[in-house]
Short mmCIF file of C-alpha atoms (C1' of nucleotides) in Angstrom, two decimals:
data_model
loop_
_atom_site.label_atom_id
_atom_site.label_comp_id
_atom_site.label_asym_id
_atom_site.label_seq_id
_atom_site.Cartn_x
_atom_site.Cartn_y
_atom_site.Cartn_z
CA MET A 1 0.07 0.04 -0.10
CA GLU A 2 1.71 3.45 -0.98
CA VAL A 3 0.13 6.94 -1.18
CA LYS A 4 1.12 9.85 -2.57
CA GLY A 5 1.07 12.37 0.29
CA ARG A 6 -0.83 15.16 -1.03
CA VAL A 7 -2.50 18.55 0.27
CA SER A 8 -4.59 21.14 -1.22
CA ASN A 9 -3.48 24.79 -1.46
CA SER A 10 -5.66 27.74 -1.04
CA THR A 11 -6.99 27.31 -4.23
CA GLY A 12 -7.90 23.79 -3.63
CA THR A 13 -5.42 22.43 -6.02
CA ILE A 14 -3.73 19.40 -5.12
CA VAL A 15 -0.05 19.88 -4.78
CA GLN A 16 2.72 17.65 -3.25
CA SER A 17 5.50 18.74 -0.75
CA GLU A 18 8.53 17.30 -0.89
CA ASP A 19 8.46 15.64 2.46
CA GLU A 20 5.13 13.69 1.43
CA ILE A 21 6.43 12.57 -1.60
CA ASP A 22 5.97 8.96 -1.60
CA LEU A 23 5.13 8.63 1.88
CA ARG A 24 3.84 5.07 2.96
CA ARG A 25 0.64 4.36 5.26
CA GLY A 26 -0.82 0.98 6.02
CA PRO A 27 0.68 -2.18 7.46
CA TRP A 28 4.89 -2.05 8.08
CA THR A 29 6.64 -4.66 5.81
CA VAL A 30 9.24 -6.64 7.41
CA ASP A 31 11.93 -4.67 5.49
CA GLU A 32 10.58 -1.47 7.09
CA ASP A 33 10.59 -2.84 10.65
CA LEU A 34 14.15 -4.01 10.41
CA ALA A 35 15.42 -0.70 8.90
CA LEU A 36 13.34 0.73 12.30
CA ILE A 37 14.66 -1.86 14.66
CA ASN A 38 18.29 -1.28 12.87
CA TYR A 39 18.37 2.41 13.28
CA ILE A 40 16.98 2.66 16.67
CA ALA A 41 19.45 -0.09 17.70
CA ASN A 42 22.33 2.10 16.62
CA HIS A 43 21.04 5.46 17.17
CA GLY A 44 18.57 5.30 19.76
CA GLU A 45 14.68 6.33 19.50
CA GLY A 46 13.36 9.85 19.69
CA ARG A 47 13.37 12.94 17.38
CA TRP A 48 11.00 10.68 15.18
CA ASN A 49 10.49 12.68 12.29
CA SER A 50 14.31 13.14 11.54
CA LEU A 51 14.83 9.25 12.48
CA ALA A 52 12.00 8.31 9.95
CA ARG A 53 14.13 10.24 7.37
CA SER A 54 17.46 9.19 8.44
CA ALA A 55 16.43 5.73 8.52
CA GLY A 56 15.42 5.88 4.74
CA LEU A 57 11.59 5.09 5.99
CA LYS A 58 8.73 6.54 3.89
CA ARG A 59 6.91 7.19 7.10
CA THR A 60 5.72 9.85 9.13
CA GLY A 61 7.78 10.22 12.29
CA LYS A 62 4.31 9.66 14.12
CA SER A 63 3.84 6.26 12.30
CA CYS A 64 7.44 5.15 13.30
CA ARG A 65 6.93 5.94 16.71
CA LEU A 66 3.71 4.28 17.10
CA ARG A 67 5.12 0.92 15.15
CA TRP A 68 8.20 0.95 17.86
CA LEU A 69 6.02 1.46 21.07
CA ASN A 70 3.17 -0.85 20.18
CA TYR A 71 4.88 -3.36 18.30
CA LEU A 72 8.61 -3.37 17.88
CA ARG A 73 9.88 -2.79 21.44
CA PRO A 74 12.03 -5.92 22.43
CA ASP A 75 10.19 -5.62 26.13
CA VAL A 76 6.35 -5.48 24.47
CA ARG A 77 4.50 -8.44 25.74
CA ARG A 78 2.33 -9.98 23.53
CA GLY A 79 -0.50 -12.53 23.83
CA ASN A 80 -3.63 -12.53 25.73
CA ILE A 81 -4.32 -10.44 28.72
CA THR A 82 -3.95 -12.58 31.73
CA LEU A 83 -6.33 -12.81 34.43
CA GLU A 84 -4.31 -10.60 36.86
CA GLU A 85 -4.03 -7.97 34.23
CA GLN A 86 -7.71 -8.27 33.56
CA LEU A 87 -8.17 -7.58 36.96
CA LEU A 88 -5.63 -4.60 37.23
CA ILE A 89 -7.29 -3.13 34.03
CA LEU A 90 -10.79 -3.32 35.57
CA GLU A 91 -10.03 -1.65 38.71
CA LEU A 92 -7.52 0.98 37.16
CA HIS A 93 -10.18 2.10 34.89
CA GLY A 94 -12.71 2.20 37.81
CA ARG A 95 -10.23 4.74 39.14
CA TRP A 96 -8.76 6.78 36.17
CA GLY A 97 -11.18 6.21 33.62
CA ASN A 98 -9.92 6.14 29.89
CA ARG A 99 -6.45 6.92 31.06
CA TRP A 100 -4.98 4.52 28.96
CA SER A 101 -1.24 5.35 28.80
CA LYS A 102 -1.55 5.77 32.47
CA ILE A 103 -3.20 2.34 33.06
CA ALA A 104 -0.56 1.00 30.69
CA GLN A 105 2.21 2.12 33.01
CA TYR A 106 1.25 -0.59 35.73
CA LEU A 107 0.96 -3.02 33.08
CA PRO A 108 4.88 -3.75 32.06
CA GLY A 109 5.25 -4.57 28.56
CA ARG A 110 1.47 -3.92 27.65
CA THR A 111 0.71 -0.76 25.13
CA ASP A 112 -1.92 1.82 25.86
CA ASN A 113 -3.39 0.84 22.60
CA GLU A 114 -3.70 -2.87 23.76
CA ILE A 115 -5.38 -1.96 26.75
CA LYS A 116 -7.55 0.07 24.91
CA ASN A 117 -8.54 -2.59 22.52
CA TYR A 118 -8.97 -4.57 25.30
CA TRP A 119 -11.52 -2.55 27.17
CA ARG A 120 -13.20 -1.73 23.84
CA THR A 121 -13.74 -5.21 22.35
CA ARG A 122 -14.39 -7.01 25.73
CA VAL A 123 -15.22 -4.87 28.56
CA GLN A 124 -17.57 -2.67 26.67
CA LYS A 125 -19.04 -5.74 24.54
CA HIS A 126 -20.18 -6.93 27.86
CA ALA A 127 -21.93 -3.40 29.11
CA LYS A 128 -23.85 -3.63 25.64
CA GLN A 129 -25.12 -7.17 26.06
CA LEU A 130 -26.23 -5.82 29.65
CA LYS A 131 -28.02 -3.03 27.80
CA CYS A 132 -26.26 -0.73 30.50
CA ASP A 133 -23.81 2.08 29.79
CA VAL A 134 -19.97 1.10 30.22
CA ASN A 135 -19.97 4.06 32.93
CA SER A 136 -23.11 3.45 34.36
CA LYS A 137 -23.33 2.48 38.13
CA GLN A 138 -24.93 -0.74 37.46
CA PHE A 139 -22.16 -1.87 35.29
CA LYS A 140 -19.44 -0.67 37.55
CA ASP A 141 -21.18 -2.41 40.27
CA ALA A 142 -21.48 -5.79 38.50
CA MET A 143 -17.65 -5.46 37.84
CA ARG A 144 -16.69 -4.94 41.10
CA TYR A 145 -18.99 -7.16 42.66
CA LEU A 146 -19.43 -9.90 40.17
CA TRP A 147 -16.53 -9.71 37.58
CA MET A 148 -13.69 -8.75 39.98
CA PRO A 149 -14.13 -11.11 42.56
CA ARG A 150 -14.26 -14.29 40.14
CA LEU A 151 -11.18 -12.98 38.56
CA VAL A 152 -9.35 -13.06 42.10
CA GLU A 153 -10.75 -16.42 42.31
CA ARG A 154 -9.54 -17.98 39.09
CA ILE A 155 -6.26 -16.39 39.90
CA GLN A 156 -6.08 -18.14 43.09
CA ALA A 157 -7.08 -21.25 41.56
CA ALA A 158 -4.37 -20.85 39.27
CA ALA A 159 -1.66 -20.26 41.62
CA ALA A 160 -2.74 -23.19 43.62
CA THR A 161 -3.02 -25.39 40.68
CA ALA A 162 0.70 -24.54 39.59
CA THR A 163 1.66 -24.85 43.41
CA ALA A 164 0.35 -28.63 43.49
CA GLY A 165 1.10 -29.28 40.06
CA SER A 166 4.24 -28.13 38.93
CA PRO A 167 8.22 -28.58 40.13
CA THR A 168 9.66 -25.39 41.13
CA ALA A 169 11.84 -24.34 38.16
CA SER A 170 14.76 -22.34 38.12
CA ALA A 171 14.18 -18.60 36.96
CA SER A 172 16.97 -18.59 34.55
CA ALA A 173 15.57 -21.31 32.93
CA THR A 174 15.36 -21.10 29.24
CA THR A 175 12.14 -21.09 27.13
CA THR A 176 12.49 -22.42 23.90
CA ILE A 177 10.16 -21.87 21.35
CA THR A 178 9.45 -23.17 18.16
CA ASN A 179 7.71 -21.73 15.28
CA ASN A 180 6.13 -22.98 12.21
CA ASN A 181 9.08 -22.87 10.45
CA ASN A 182 11.05 -25.11 12.84
CA THR A 183 13.02 -22.08 13.68
CA THR A 184 13.87 -22.07 17.35
CA TYR A 185 14.26 -19.28 19.75
CA ASN A 186 15.64 -19.22 23.09
CA TYR A 187 14.38 -16.88 25.95
CA ASN A 188 16.91 -17.26 28.10
CA ASN A 189 19.08 -13.92 26.92
CA ASN A 190 17.45 -10.62 26.82
CA LEU A 191 13.92 -11.05 26.62
CA ASN A 192 13.67 -13.41 29.58
CA ASN A 193 15.70 -10.98 31.60
CA SER A 194 13.20 -8.67 30.59
CA PHE A 195 10.08 -11.22 31.43
CA GLU A 196 11.96 -11.22 34.68
CA VAL A 197 11.83 -7.48 35.07
CA HIS A 198 8.29 -7.51 34.36
CA SER A 199 7.42 -10.00 36.80
CA GLY A 200 9.52 -7.77 39.18
CA ASN A 201 7.73 -4.62 38.37
CA MET A 202 4.24 -5.85 37.45
CA MET A 203 1.93 -4.76 40.10
CA LEU A 204 0.14 -8.32 40.16
CA SER A 205 3.08 -10.41 40.08
CA PRO A 206 2.60 -14.02 40.46
CA ALA A 207 5.09 -13.78 43.55
CA ILE A 208 2.91 -10.85 44.97
CA MET A 209 -0.41 -13.23 44.04
CA ASN A 210 1.36 -16.10 46.04
CA ASN A 211 2.39 -13.99 48.99
CA ASN A 212 -1.27 -12.50 49.20
CA PHE A 213 -3.10 -15.69 48.72
CA GLY A 214 -1.39 -18.17 50.75
CA GLY A 215 0.92 -19.47 48.31
CA SER A 216 4.56 -19.94 49.47
CA GLN A 217 6.50 -20.75 46.48
CA SER A 218 8.72 -18.56 44.53
CA TYR A 219 7.98 -17.25 41.35
CA THR A 220 9.38 -18.96 38.29
CA PRO A 221 8.13 -18.48 34.68
CA GLU A 222 6.77 -22.00 34.76
CA ASN A 223 4.64 -21.63 37.73
CA SER A 224 3.33 -18.38 37.14
CA SER A 225 -0.49 -17.73 36.67
CA THR A 226 0.65 -16.14 33.29
CA GLY A 227 1.57 -19.32 32.16
CA ALA A 228 -1.40 -21.14 33.95
CA SER A 229 -4.02 -18.79 32.44
CA SER A 230 -5.14 -18.97 28.84
CA ASP A 231 -2.65 -16.21 28.41
CA SER A 232 0.36 -17.23 26.03
CA PHE A 233 2.88 -15.32 26.52
CA GLY A 234 6.09 -17.34 25.53
CA THR A 235 3.80 -19.50 23.31
CA GLN A 236 2.36 -17.24 21.00
CA VAL A 237 4.79 -15.54 18.83
CA SER A 238 3.88 -12.97 16.27
CA PRO A 239 5.88 -13.13 13.05
CA VAL A 240 7.36 -9.47 13.86
CA SER A 241 7.94 -10.64 17.53
CA GLU A 242 10.22 -13.16 16.25
CA LEU A 243 11.78 -11.02 14.22
CA THR A 244 12.53 -8.52 16.76
CA GLN A 245 13.56 -11.50 18.71
CA ASP A 246 15.91 -13.05 16.54
CA TYR A 247 17.27 -9.70 15.78
CA TYR A 248 17.74 -9.34 19.44
CA ASN A 249 19.47 -12.53 19.78
CA ASN A 250 21.56 -12.54 17.14
CA VAL A 251 22.08 -8.81 15.87
CA THR A 252 22.63 -8.15 19.56
CA VAL A 253 21.51 -5.16 21.46
CA VAL A 254 22.38 -5.85 24.83
CA ASN A 255 21.93 -4.27 28.06
CA SER A 256 24.76 -4.29 30.05
CA ASN A 257 23.46 -2.87 33.33
CA ASN A 258 22.96 -5.27 36.21
CA ASN A 259 19.20 -4.40 36.80
CA ASN A 260 18.46 -7.07 34.30
CA ASN A 261 15.98 -4.35 32.67
CA PRO A 262 16.86 -3.88 28.75
CA ASN A 263 15.50 -0.47 28.91
CA PRO A 264 14.58 1.06 32.47
CA ASP A 265 13.42 3.77 30.50
CA TYR A 266 10.09 1.86 29.38
CA TYR A 267 9.11 1.16 33.00
CA PRO A 268 9.86 4.23 35.03
CA GLN A 269 8.91 3.76 38.39
CA VAL A 270 5.60 5.05 39.11
CA GLN A 271 5.43 7.79 41.89
CA ASP A 272 2.23 6.36 43.45
CA GLN A 273 2.50 2.75 42.92
CA LEU A 274 0.00 0.68 44.18
CA SER A 275 0.61 -2.05 46.47
CA PHE A 276 -1.63 -5.25 45.55
CA LEU A 277 -1.97 -6.17 49.10
CA ASP A 278 -2.86 -2.84 50.24
CA CYS A 279 -5.39 -2.95 47.20
CA ILE A 280 -6.79 -6.27 48.89
CA THR A 281 -6.80 -5.64 52.49
CA SER A 282 -6.34 -1.85 53.15
CA PRO A 283 -9.46 0.21 54.32
CA SER A 284 -7.81 2.90 52.03
CA GLY A 285 -7.00 0.47 49.57
CA LEU A 286 -8.47 0.27 46.04
CA PHE A 287 -10.66 -2.53 46.75
CA SER A 288 -11.65 -1.22 50.07
CA GLN A 289 -15.29 -0.29 49.50
CA GLN A 290 -16.98 -2.94 51.24
CA LEU A 291 -15.47 -5.68 48.96
CA ASP A 292 -14.11 -8.79 50.66
CA PHE A 293 -13.03 -10.96 48.02
CA GLN A 294 -12.20 -13.71 50.71
CA SER A 295 -15.65 -14.13 51.79
CA MET A 296 -17.43 -14.07 48.58
CA GLU A 297 -19.30 -16.89 47.79
CA PRO A 298 -18.00 -18.83 44.46
CA ASN A 299 -21.59 -19.98 43.96
CA THR A 300 -21.76 -19.10 40.22
CA PRO A 301 -19.28 -20.31 37.52
CA TRP A 302 -16.88 -17.59 36.60
CA ILE A 303 -15.87 -19.05 33.35
CA GLN A 304 -16.48 -21.95 31.18
CA SER A 305 -14.77 -24.89 30.88
CA ASN A 306 -12.63 -23.76 28.06
CA GLY A 307 -11.30 -21.27 30.11
CA ASP A 308 -12.57 -18.42 28.57
CA THR A 309 -13.33 -15.68 31.45
CA TYR A 310 -15.56 -13.15 29.15
CA ASN A 311 -17.80 -15.70 27.04
CA GLY A 312 -18.48 -17.57 30.31
CA PHE A 313 -19.13 -14.79 32.93
CA TRP A 314 -22.40 -13.55 31.51
CA ASN A 315 -24.25 -16.63 32.08
CA VAL A 316 -27.51 -16.97 33.34
CA GLU A 317 -26.81 -17.30 36.79
CA ASN A 318 -24.54 -13.98 36.64
CA MET A 319 -27.33 -12.24 34.75
CA LEU A 320 -29.55 -13.17 37.66
CA LEU A 321 -26.92 -12.16 39.93
CA PHE A 322 -26.46 -8.87 38.14
CA GLN A 323 -30.21 -8.31 38.07
CA GLN A 324 -30.52 -8.78 42.01
CA LEU A 325 -28.08 -6.36 42.33
CA THR A 326 -29.42 -3.87 40.23
CA ASP A 327 -32.79 -4.37 41.99
CA ASN A 328 -31.41 -3.71 45.65
CA MET A 329 -30.02 -0.37 44.42
"C1'" DA B 1 -18.01 -23.84 -1.33
"C1'" DA B 2 -19.64 -19.40 -0.97
"C1'" DA B 3 -21.82 -15.11 1.48
"C1'" DC B 4 -22.25 -12.79 5.53
"C1'" DT B 5 -21.30 -11.64 10.01
"C1'" DG B 6 -18.53 -10.46 14.08
"C1'" DC B 7 -14.49 -9.67 16.29
"C1'" DT B 8 -9.65 -8.17 16.68
"C1'" DC B 9 -5.96 -5.33 16.80
"C1'" DA B 10 -2.66 -2.81 14.12
"C1'" DA B 11 -2.38 2.12 12.22
"C1'" DC B 12 -4.32 6.29 11.52
"C1'" DC B 13 -6.34 10.97 13.11
"C1'" DG B 14 -7.09 15.03 15.56
"C1'" DC B 15 -5.98 17.67 19.44
"C1'" DG B 16 -3.71 19.03 23.63
"C1'" DT B 17 0.52 20.15 25.51
"C1'" DA B 18 5.57 20.89 26.47
"C1'" DA B 19 9.81 22.45 24.75
"C1'" DG B 20 12.35 25.32 22.12
"C1'" DC B 21 13.52 29.43 19.55
"C1'" DG C 1 4.52 36.43 24.76
"C1'" DG C 2 3.93 34.29 20.47
"C1'" DC C 3 5.35 30.94 16.96
"C1'" DT C 4 6.91 26.55 15.15
"C1'" DT C 5 7.90 21.52 16.09
"C1'" DA C 6 7.85 17.24 18.46
"C1'" DC C 7 5.68 14.27 21.18
"C1'" DG C 8 1.73 11.76 23.75
"C1'" DC C 9 -2.98 10.60 24.22
"C1'" DG C 10 -7.43 9.08 23.53
"C1'" DG C 11 -10.82 8.29 20.08
"C1'" DT C 12 -11.71 5.92 15.49
"C1'" DT C 13 -11.00 3.12 11.51
"C1'" DG C 14 -10.64 -0.72 8.29
"C1'" DA C 15 -7.96 -4.95 6.86
"C1'" DG C 16 -8.06 -9.70 8.09
"C1'" DC C 17 -9.40 -13.38 10.39
"C1'" DA C 18 -12.78 -16.77 12.18
"C1'" DG C 19 -17.44 -18.61 12.84
"C1'" DT C 20 -21.61 -18.95 11.29
"C1'" DT C 21 -25.42 -19.71 7.96
#
DNA sequence: AAACTGCTCAACCGCGTAAGC
DNA sequence: GGCTTACGCGGTTGAGCAGTT
C-alpha cells in the first residue's frame, strides 16, 4: 500500500510537498521493521521525524513512533491479557477512566493501545449485552462485585494448581519456542531477563499474588499464573515478534546494566505505585469499598470449561445475580 | 463452497501540551 | 508572549481473520 502525500493549497489545487512524496501508510513490511529496529539499535529513539528520514523510511515520524512503541520494542509483551492484568485493568479503569497510558504504566510490556482495544472489545461488549452504559453505576457494580471477585478466585485457583502441579523451576531456565518454520528461539537471554523484570515490576506479579493468597512458592516462569492462564505469553509469537526476537538475539542489542532491565526508560517507577496487598486488604485500598474477596461465595461459575473468562461470565446465573444487584439499589 | 457477520487489533487521525527559539 | 515543532494521548477506522449460515 503506497499513497502519495497530498495537500490542497488555498485554491484547492492538489499539491505535493517534498516531504510527502512517496509517503507510505498502512501495514508495515518486514523490511521497514528491520530498518526501524536497526536504526534505533544504533542511534536510539526519539526525534521521530528526523529518525524516519535518516532511517530511510517513507513514513511519518508519528507512524514510526507508534510502530516502535506498540509493536517492535523488545520488551513489548504479546499474547492474551492475563487474569491478573484483566483484574488490574478493571480496577484501574474504575479509578482513572480512559487514561490508557496511565493504566499501561502498571502493566509492563502492555501498550496503551492494547489495553484500550481490550476495553473496547471485551468490556464494552458486556456492557452492551447488559444493555447498560459501560460507565453506568450498574455496570461498575457488576464489575466490582461479580466480575472482579471471580477473577481473583480464578487467579487463586491457578496459583494453587501451579503450586500443586509443577515442580519449581529455575527463574533462569531457558524457554524454548519453536515456530512453524522450525526456527527455535531461546528466551534465555535479553527477553527472559526482561520477563523477569516484568514480573518484578508487575503490580500483580505472581509472587505478590502468592504472598497474598497463601501461596508459598517462589515465582518462576513455569509456575506463574501467566503460564497457567489462557494467556500465551511465551507460546504465541507473532511474526514480527520473532523478527524482533531474532534480531535482538543474533544482531545483539545488549543491555549491560545489572538490573536486568533492557531499557529502564520504558518502566519508570511510578510515583504512586500501588501495592496489591493494600488493594485487597487496606481500608484505604482500591478494593476497600465493602468488598471482601475472601468471603465472596463462589456459587456461580465464573468461566466456562474452556477457560474463556469473558464468554463464560455473563451466563444466566450471573445475569440473575446482576439483576438482583441492580434491583437492590 | 460461498456469502455473511462479528471480532480483533494495527494503524491512523486530531487534538492538547511541552519544549525550543 | 507568540510561533513552530515534536511528542503523547485518546478516539476511530478498516483490513484480515474466524465462525456461522
